[in-house]
PDB file of C-alpha atoms in Angstrom:
ATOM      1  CA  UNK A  41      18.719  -0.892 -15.508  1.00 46.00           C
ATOM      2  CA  UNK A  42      16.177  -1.456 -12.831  1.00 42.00           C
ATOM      3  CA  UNK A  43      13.367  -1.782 -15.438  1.00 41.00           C
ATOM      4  CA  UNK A  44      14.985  -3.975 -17.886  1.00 46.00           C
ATOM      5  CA  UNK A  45      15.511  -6.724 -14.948  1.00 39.00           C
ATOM      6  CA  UNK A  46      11.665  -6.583 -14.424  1.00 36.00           C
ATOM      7  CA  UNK A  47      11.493  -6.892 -17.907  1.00 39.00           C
ATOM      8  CA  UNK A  48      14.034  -9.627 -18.002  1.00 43.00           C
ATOM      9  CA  UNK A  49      12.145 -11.104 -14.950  1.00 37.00           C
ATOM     10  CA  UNK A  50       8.545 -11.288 -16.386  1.00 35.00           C
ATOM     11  CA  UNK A  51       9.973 -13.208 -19.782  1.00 38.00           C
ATOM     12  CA  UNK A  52      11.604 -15.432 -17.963  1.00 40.00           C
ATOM     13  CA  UNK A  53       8.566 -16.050 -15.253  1.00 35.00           C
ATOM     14  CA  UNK A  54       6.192 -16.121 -18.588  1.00 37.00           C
ATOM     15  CA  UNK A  55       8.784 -18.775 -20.299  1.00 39.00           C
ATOM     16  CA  UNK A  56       8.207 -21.144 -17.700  1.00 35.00           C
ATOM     17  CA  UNK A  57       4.326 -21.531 -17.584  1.00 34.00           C
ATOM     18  CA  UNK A  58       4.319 -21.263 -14.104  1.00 34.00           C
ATOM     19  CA  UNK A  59       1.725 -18.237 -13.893  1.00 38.00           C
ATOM     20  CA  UNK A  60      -1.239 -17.276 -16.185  1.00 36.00           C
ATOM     21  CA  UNK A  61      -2.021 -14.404 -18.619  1.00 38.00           C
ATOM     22  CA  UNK A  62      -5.402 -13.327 -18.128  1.00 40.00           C
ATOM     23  CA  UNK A  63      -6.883 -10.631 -20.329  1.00 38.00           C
ATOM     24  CA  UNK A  64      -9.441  -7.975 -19.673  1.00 39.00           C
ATOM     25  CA  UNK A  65     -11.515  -5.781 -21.938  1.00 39.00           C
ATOM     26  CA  UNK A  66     -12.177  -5.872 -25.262  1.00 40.00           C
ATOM     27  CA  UNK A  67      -9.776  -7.161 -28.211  1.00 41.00           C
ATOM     28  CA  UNK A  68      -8.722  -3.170 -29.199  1.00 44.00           C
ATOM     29  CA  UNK A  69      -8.180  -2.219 -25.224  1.00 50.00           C
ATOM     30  CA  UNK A  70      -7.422  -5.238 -23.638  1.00 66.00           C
ATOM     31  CA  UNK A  71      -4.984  -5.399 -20.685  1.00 79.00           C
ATOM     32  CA  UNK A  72      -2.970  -8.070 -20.079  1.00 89.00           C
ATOM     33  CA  UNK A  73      -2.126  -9.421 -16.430  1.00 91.00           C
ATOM     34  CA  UNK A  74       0.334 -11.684 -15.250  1.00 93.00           C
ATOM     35  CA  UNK A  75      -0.580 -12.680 -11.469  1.00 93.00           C
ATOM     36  CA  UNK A  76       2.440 -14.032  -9.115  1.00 92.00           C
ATOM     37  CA  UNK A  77       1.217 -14.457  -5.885  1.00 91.00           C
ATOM     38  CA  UNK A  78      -1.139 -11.490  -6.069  1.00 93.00           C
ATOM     39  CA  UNK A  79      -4.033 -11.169  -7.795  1.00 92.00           C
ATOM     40  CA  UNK A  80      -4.618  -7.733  -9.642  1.00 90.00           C
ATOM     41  CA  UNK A  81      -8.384  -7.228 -12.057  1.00 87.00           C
ATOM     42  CA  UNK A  82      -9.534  -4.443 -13.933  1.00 81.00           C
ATOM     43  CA  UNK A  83     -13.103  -3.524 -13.864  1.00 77.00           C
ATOM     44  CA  UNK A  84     -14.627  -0.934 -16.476  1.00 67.00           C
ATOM     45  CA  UNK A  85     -17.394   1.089 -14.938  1.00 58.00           C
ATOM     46  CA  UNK A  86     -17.684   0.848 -11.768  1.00 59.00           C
ATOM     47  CA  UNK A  87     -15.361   0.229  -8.154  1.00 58.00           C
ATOM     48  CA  UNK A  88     -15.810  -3.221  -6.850  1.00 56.00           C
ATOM     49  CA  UNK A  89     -17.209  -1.625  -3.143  1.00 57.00           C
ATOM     50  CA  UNK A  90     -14.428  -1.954  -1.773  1.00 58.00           C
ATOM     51  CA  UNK A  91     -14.863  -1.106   1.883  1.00 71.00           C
ATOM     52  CA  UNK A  92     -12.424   1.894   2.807  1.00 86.00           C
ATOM     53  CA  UNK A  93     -12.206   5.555   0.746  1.00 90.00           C
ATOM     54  CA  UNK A  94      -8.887   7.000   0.870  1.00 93.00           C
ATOM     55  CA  UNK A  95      -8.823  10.364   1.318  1.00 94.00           C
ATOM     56  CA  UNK A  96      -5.693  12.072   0.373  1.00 95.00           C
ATOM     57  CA  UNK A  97      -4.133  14.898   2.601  1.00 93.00           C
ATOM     58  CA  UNK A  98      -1.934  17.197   0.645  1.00 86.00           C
ATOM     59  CA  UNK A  99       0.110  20.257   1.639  1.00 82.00           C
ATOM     60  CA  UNK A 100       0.599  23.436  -0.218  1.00 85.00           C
ATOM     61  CA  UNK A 101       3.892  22.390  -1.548  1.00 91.00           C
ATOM     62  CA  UNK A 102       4.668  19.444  -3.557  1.00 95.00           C
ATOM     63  CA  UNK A 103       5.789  16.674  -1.532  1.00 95.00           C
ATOM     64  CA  UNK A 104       7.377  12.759  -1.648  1.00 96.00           C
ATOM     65  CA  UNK A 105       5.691  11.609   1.539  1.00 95.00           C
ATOM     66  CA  UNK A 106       1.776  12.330   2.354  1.00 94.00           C
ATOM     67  CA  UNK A 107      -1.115  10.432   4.197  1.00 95.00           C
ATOM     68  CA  UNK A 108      -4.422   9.681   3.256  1.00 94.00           C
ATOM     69  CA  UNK A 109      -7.428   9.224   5.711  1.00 93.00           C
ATOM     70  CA  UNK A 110      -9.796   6.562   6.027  1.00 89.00           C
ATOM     71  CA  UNK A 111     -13.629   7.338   5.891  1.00 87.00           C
ATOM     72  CA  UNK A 112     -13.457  10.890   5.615  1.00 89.00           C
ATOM     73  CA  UNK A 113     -11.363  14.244   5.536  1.00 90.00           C
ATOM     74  CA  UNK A 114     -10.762  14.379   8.667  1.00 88.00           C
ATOM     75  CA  UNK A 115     -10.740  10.829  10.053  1.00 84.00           C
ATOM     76  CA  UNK A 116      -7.939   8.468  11.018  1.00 82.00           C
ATOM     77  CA  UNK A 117      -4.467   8.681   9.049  1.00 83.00           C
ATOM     78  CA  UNK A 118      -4.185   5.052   8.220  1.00 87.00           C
ATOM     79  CA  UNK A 119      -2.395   5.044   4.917  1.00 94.00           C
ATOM     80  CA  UNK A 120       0.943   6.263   3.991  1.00 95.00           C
ATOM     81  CA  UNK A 121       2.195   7.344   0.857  1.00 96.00           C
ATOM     82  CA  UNK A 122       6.205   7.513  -0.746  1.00 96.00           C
ATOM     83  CA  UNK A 123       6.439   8.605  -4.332  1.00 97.00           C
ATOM     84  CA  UNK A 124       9.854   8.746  -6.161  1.00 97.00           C
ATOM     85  CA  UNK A 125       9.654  12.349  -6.673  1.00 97.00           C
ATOM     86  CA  UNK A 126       7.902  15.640  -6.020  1.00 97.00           C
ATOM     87  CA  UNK A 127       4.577  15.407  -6.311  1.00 97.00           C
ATOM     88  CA  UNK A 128       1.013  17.416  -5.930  1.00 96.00           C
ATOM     89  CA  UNK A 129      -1.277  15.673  -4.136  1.00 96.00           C
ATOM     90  CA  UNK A 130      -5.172  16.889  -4.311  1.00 94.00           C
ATOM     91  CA  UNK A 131      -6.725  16.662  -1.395  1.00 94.00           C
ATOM     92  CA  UNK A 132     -10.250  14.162  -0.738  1.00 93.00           C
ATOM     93  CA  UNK A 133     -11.535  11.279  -2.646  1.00 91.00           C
ATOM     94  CA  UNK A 134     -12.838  11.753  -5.861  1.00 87.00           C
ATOM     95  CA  UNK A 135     -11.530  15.069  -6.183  1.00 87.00           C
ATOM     96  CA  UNK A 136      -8.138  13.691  -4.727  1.00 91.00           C
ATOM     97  CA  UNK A 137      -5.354  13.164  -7.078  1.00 94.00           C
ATOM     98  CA  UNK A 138      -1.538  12.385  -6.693  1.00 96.00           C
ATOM     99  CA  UNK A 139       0.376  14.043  -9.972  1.00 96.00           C
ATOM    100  CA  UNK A 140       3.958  14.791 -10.918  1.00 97.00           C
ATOM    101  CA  UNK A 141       5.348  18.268  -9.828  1.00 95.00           C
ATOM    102  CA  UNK A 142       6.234  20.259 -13.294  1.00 93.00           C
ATOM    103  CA  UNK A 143       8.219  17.598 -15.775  1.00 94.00           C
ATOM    104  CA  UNK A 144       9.637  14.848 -13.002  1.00 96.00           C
ATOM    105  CA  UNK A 145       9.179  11.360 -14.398  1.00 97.00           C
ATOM    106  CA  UNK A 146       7.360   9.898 -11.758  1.00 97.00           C
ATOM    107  CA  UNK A 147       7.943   5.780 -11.988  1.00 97.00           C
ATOM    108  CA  UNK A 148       7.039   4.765  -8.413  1.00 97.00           C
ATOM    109  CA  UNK A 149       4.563   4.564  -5.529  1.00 97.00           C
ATOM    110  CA  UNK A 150       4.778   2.990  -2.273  1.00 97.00           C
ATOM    111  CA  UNK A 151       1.321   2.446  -0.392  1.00 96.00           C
ATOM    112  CA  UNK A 152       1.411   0.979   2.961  1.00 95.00           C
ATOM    113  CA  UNK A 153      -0.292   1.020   6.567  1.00 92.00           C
ATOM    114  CA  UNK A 154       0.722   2.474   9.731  1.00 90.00           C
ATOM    115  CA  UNK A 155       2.133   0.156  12.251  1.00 88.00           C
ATOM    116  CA  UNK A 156       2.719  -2.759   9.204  1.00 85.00           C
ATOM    117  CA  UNK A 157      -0.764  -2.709   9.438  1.00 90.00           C
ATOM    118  CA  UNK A 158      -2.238  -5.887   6.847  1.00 92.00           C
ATOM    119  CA  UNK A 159      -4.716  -5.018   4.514  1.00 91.00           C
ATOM    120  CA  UNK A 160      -6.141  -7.595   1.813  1.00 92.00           C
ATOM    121  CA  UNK A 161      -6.956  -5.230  -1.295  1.00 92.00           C
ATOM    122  CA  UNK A 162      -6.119  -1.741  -3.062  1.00 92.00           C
ATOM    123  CA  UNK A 163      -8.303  -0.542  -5.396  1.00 91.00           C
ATOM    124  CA  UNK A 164      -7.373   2.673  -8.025  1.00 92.00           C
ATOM    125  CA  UNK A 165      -7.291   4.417 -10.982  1.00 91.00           C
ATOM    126  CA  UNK A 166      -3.739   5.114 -12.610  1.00 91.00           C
ATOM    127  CA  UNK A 167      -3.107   7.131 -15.739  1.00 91.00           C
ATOM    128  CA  UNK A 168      -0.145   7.379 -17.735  1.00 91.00           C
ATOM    129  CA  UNK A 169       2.077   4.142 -17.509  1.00 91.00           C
ATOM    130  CA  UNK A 170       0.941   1.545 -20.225  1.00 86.00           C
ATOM    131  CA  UNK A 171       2.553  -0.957 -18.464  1.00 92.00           C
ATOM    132  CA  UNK A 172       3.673  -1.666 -14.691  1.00 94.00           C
ATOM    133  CA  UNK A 173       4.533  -3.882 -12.143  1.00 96.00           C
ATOM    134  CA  UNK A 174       3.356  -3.904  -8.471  1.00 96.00           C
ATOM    135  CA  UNK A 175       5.210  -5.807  -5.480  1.00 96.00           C
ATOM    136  CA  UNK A 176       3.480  -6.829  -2.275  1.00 95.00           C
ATOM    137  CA  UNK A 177       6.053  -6.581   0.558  1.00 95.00           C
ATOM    138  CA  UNK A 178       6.568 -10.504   0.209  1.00 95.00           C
ATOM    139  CA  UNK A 179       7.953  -9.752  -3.474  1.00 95.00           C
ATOM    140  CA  UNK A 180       4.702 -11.510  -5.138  1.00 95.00           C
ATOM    141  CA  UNK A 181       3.981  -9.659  -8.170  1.00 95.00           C
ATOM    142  CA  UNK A 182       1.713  -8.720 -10.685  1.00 94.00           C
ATOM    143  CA  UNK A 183       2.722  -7.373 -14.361  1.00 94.00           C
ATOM    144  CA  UNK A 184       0.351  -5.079 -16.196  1.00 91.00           C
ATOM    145  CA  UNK A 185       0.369  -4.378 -19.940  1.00 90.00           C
ATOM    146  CA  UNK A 186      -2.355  -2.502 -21.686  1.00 85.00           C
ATOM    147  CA  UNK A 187      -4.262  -0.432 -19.404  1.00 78.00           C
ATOM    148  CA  UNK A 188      -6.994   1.566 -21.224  1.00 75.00           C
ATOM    149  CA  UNK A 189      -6.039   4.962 -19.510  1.00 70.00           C
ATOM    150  CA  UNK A 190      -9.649   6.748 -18.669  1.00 65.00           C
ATOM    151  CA  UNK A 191     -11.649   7.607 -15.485  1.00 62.00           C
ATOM    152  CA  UNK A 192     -13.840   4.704 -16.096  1.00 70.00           C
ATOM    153  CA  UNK A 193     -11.762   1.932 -15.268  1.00 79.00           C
ATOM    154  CA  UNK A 194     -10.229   0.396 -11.774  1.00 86.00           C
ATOM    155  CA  UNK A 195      -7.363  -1.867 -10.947  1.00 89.00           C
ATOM    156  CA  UNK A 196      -8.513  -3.714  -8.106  1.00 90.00           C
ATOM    157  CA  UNK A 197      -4.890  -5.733  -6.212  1.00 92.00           C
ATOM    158  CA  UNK A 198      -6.130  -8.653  -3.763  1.00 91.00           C
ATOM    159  CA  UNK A 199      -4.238 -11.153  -1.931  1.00 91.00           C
ATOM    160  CA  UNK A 200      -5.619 -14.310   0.095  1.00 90.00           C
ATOM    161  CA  UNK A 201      -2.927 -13.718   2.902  1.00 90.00           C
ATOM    162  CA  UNK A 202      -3.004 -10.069   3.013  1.00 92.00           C
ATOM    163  CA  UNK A 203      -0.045  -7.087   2.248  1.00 92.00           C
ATOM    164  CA  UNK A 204       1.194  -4.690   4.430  1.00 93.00           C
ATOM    165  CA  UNK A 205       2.590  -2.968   1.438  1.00 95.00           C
ATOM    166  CA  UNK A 206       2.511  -2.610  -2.285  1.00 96.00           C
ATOM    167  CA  UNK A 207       5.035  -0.712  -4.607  1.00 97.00           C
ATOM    168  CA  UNK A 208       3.892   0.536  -8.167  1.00 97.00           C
ATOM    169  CA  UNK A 209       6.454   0.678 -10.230  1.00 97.00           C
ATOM    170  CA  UNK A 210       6.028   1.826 -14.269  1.00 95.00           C
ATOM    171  CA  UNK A 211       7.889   0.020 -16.540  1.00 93.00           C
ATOM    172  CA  UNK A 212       6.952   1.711 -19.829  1.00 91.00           C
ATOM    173  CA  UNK A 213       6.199   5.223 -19.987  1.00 91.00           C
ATOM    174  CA  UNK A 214       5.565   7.149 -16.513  1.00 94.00           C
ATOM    175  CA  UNK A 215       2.669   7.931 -14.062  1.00 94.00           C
ATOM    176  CA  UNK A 216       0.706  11.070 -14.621  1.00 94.00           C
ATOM    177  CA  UNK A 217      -1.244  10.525 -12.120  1.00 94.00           C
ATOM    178  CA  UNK A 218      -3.385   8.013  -9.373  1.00 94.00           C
ATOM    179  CA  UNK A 219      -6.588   8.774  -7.660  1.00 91.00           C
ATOM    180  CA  UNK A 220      -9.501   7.114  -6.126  1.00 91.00           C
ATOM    181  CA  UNK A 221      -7.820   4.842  -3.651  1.00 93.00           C
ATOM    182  CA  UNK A 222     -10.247   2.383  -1.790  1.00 91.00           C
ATOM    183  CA  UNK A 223      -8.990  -0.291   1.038  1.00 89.00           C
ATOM    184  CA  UNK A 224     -10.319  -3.932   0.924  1.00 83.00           C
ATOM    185  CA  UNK A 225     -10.281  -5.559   5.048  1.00 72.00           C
ATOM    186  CA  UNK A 226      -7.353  -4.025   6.486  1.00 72.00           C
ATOM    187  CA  UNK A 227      -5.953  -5.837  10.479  1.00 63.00           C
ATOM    188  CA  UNK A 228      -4.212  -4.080  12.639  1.00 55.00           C
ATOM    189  CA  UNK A 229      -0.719  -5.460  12.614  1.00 47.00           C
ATOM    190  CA  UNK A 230      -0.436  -8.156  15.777  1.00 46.00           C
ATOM    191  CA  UNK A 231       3.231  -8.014  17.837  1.00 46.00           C
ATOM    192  CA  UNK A 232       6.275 -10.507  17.029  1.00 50.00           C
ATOM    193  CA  UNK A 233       6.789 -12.851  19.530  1.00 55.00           C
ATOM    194  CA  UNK A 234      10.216 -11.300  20.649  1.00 56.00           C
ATOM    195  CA  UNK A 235       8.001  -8.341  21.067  1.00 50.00           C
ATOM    196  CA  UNK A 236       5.337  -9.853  23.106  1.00 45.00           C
ATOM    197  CA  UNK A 237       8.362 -11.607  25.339  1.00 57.00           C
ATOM    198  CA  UNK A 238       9.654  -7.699  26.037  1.00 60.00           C
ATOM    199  CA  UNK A 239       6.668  -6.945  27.493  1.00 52.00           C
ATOM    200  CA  UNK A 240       6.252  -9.863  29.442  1.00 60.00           C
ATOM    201  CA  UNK A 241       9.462  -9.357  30.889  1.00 62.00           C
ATOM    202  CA  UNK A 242       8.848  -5.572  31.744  1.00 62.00           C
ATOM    203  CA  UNK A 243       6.019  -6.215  33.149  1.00 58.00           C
ATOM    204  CA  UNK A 244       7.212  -8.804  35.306  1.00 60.00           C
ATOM    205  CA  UNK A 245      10.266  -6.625  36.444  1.00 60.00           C
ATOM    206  CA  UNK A 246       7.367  -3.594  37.191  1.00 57.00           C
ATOM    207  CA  UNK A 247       5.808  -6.031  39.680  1.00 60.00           C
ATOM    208  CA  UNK A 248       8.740  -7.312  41.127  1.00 54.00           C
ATOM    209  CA  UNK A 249       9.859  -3.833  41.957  1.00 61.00           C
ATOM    210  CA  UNK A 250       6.433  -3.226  43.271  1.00 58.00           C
ATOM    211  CA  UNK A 251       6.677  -5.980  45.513  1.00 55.00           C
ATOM    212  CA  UNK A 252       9.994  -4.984  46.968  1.00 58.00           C
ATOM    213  CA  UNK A 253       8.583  -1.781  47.734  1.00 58.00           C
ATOM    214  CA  UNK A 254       6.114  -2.923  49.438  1.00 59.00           C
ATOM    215  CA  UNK A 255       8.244  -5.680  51.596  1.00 57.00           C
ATOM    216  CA  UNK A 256      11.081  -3.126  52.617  1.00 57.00           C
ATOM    217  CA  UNK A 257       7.696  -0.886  53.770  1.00 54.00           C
ATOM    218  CA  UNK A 258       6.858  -2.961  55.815  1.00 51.00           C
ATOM    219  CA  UNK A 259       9.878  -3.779  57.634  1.00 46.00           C
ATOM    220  CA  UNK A 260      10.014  -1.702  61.647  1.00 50.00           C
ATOM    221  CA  UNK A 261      13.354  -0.464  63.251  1.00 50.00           C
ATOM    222  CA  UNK A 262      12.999  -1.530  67.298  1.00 49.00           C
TER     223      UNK A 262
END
């Protein structure tokens, strides 16, 4: 039901002229994208240097929830990972891979940041899905029809104002697998106001009590 209200949703979107179907590729594997708020591209060949590898940390088992570290191996788990099902994750960069476990469809994947971290593009290669629609965490979309399904192409999703997270969702066919995650300028997220005034206000009361120690110290019995 899910997917035929996306479906629903992008006619309806496409009836009103209010975005614009761009197409990519040539006439016999062309892929069309319509952008909502987000920008997605596909570029045959080549990444666009984007300026983050992901590398993805797997465990033995198949899993629903992983991490993937920036830079290296072993470097800083930045990125966090929720799939819809079970699912074997390769470990590294180029050799890293995220695939179904055994026959589960696998229709979804949810890439975010630690602390709602924002980060301004996700680049990656997806097989399987011949169409798809991914969601920045401020519902702008993009709808993606036609993907030529080889190692030689990357989707590239970029936003102006930044994302602190982006759900991949297939709406024909299923996912057999992603890999080759890169991360455009990513900020670390910056407190909410109410959150900032908390602190404020614990602070204060940690040098108010610090005070009072100190007066009642200095008070003498005589």
């Amino acid at each position: 039901m899910g997917k035929n209200l996306v479906r629903g949703a992008f006619l309806a979107v496409v009836g009103t002229g209010a975005v614009a179907a761009l197409m990519f590729g040539t006439a016999a594997n062309a892929a069309t994208i319509v952008n909502t708020g987000i920008t997605t591209t596909v570029t045959n060949g080549n990444s666009n240097g984007a300026t983050d590898n992901v590398f993805l940390v797997g465990e033995a088992n198949p899993d629903s929830i992983f991490e993937g570290n920036l830079g290296s191996q072993n470097g800083s788990t930045q990125v966090l990972f929720n799939a819809d099902v079970l699912v074997n994750i390769g470990n590294g960069f180029a050799s890293g891979s995220i695939s179904p476990s055994g026959n589960l469809i696998f229709d979804k994947l949810l890439v975010s940041l630690e602390g709602n971290a924002t980060f301004y593009s996700l680049q990656f290669q997806v097989e399987g899905a011949t169409a798809f629609t991914i969601t920045d965490n401020f519902g702008n979309t993009s709808v993606v029809t036609g993907v030529k399904n080889n190692d030689n192409q990357f989707l590239t999703v970029s936003s102006a104002t930044g994302f602190t997270s982006l759900l991949i969702d297939a709406n024909v066919g299923s996912f057999q697998s992603f890999k080759q995650f890169e991360l455009g300028d990513t900020v670390t997220a910056v407190p909410e106001p109410s959150t900032w005034a908390m602190m404020l206000l614990g602070f204060a009361g940690v040098g108010f009590m610090a005070y009072r120690r100190r007066a009642s110290g200095s008070l003498r019995i005589v």
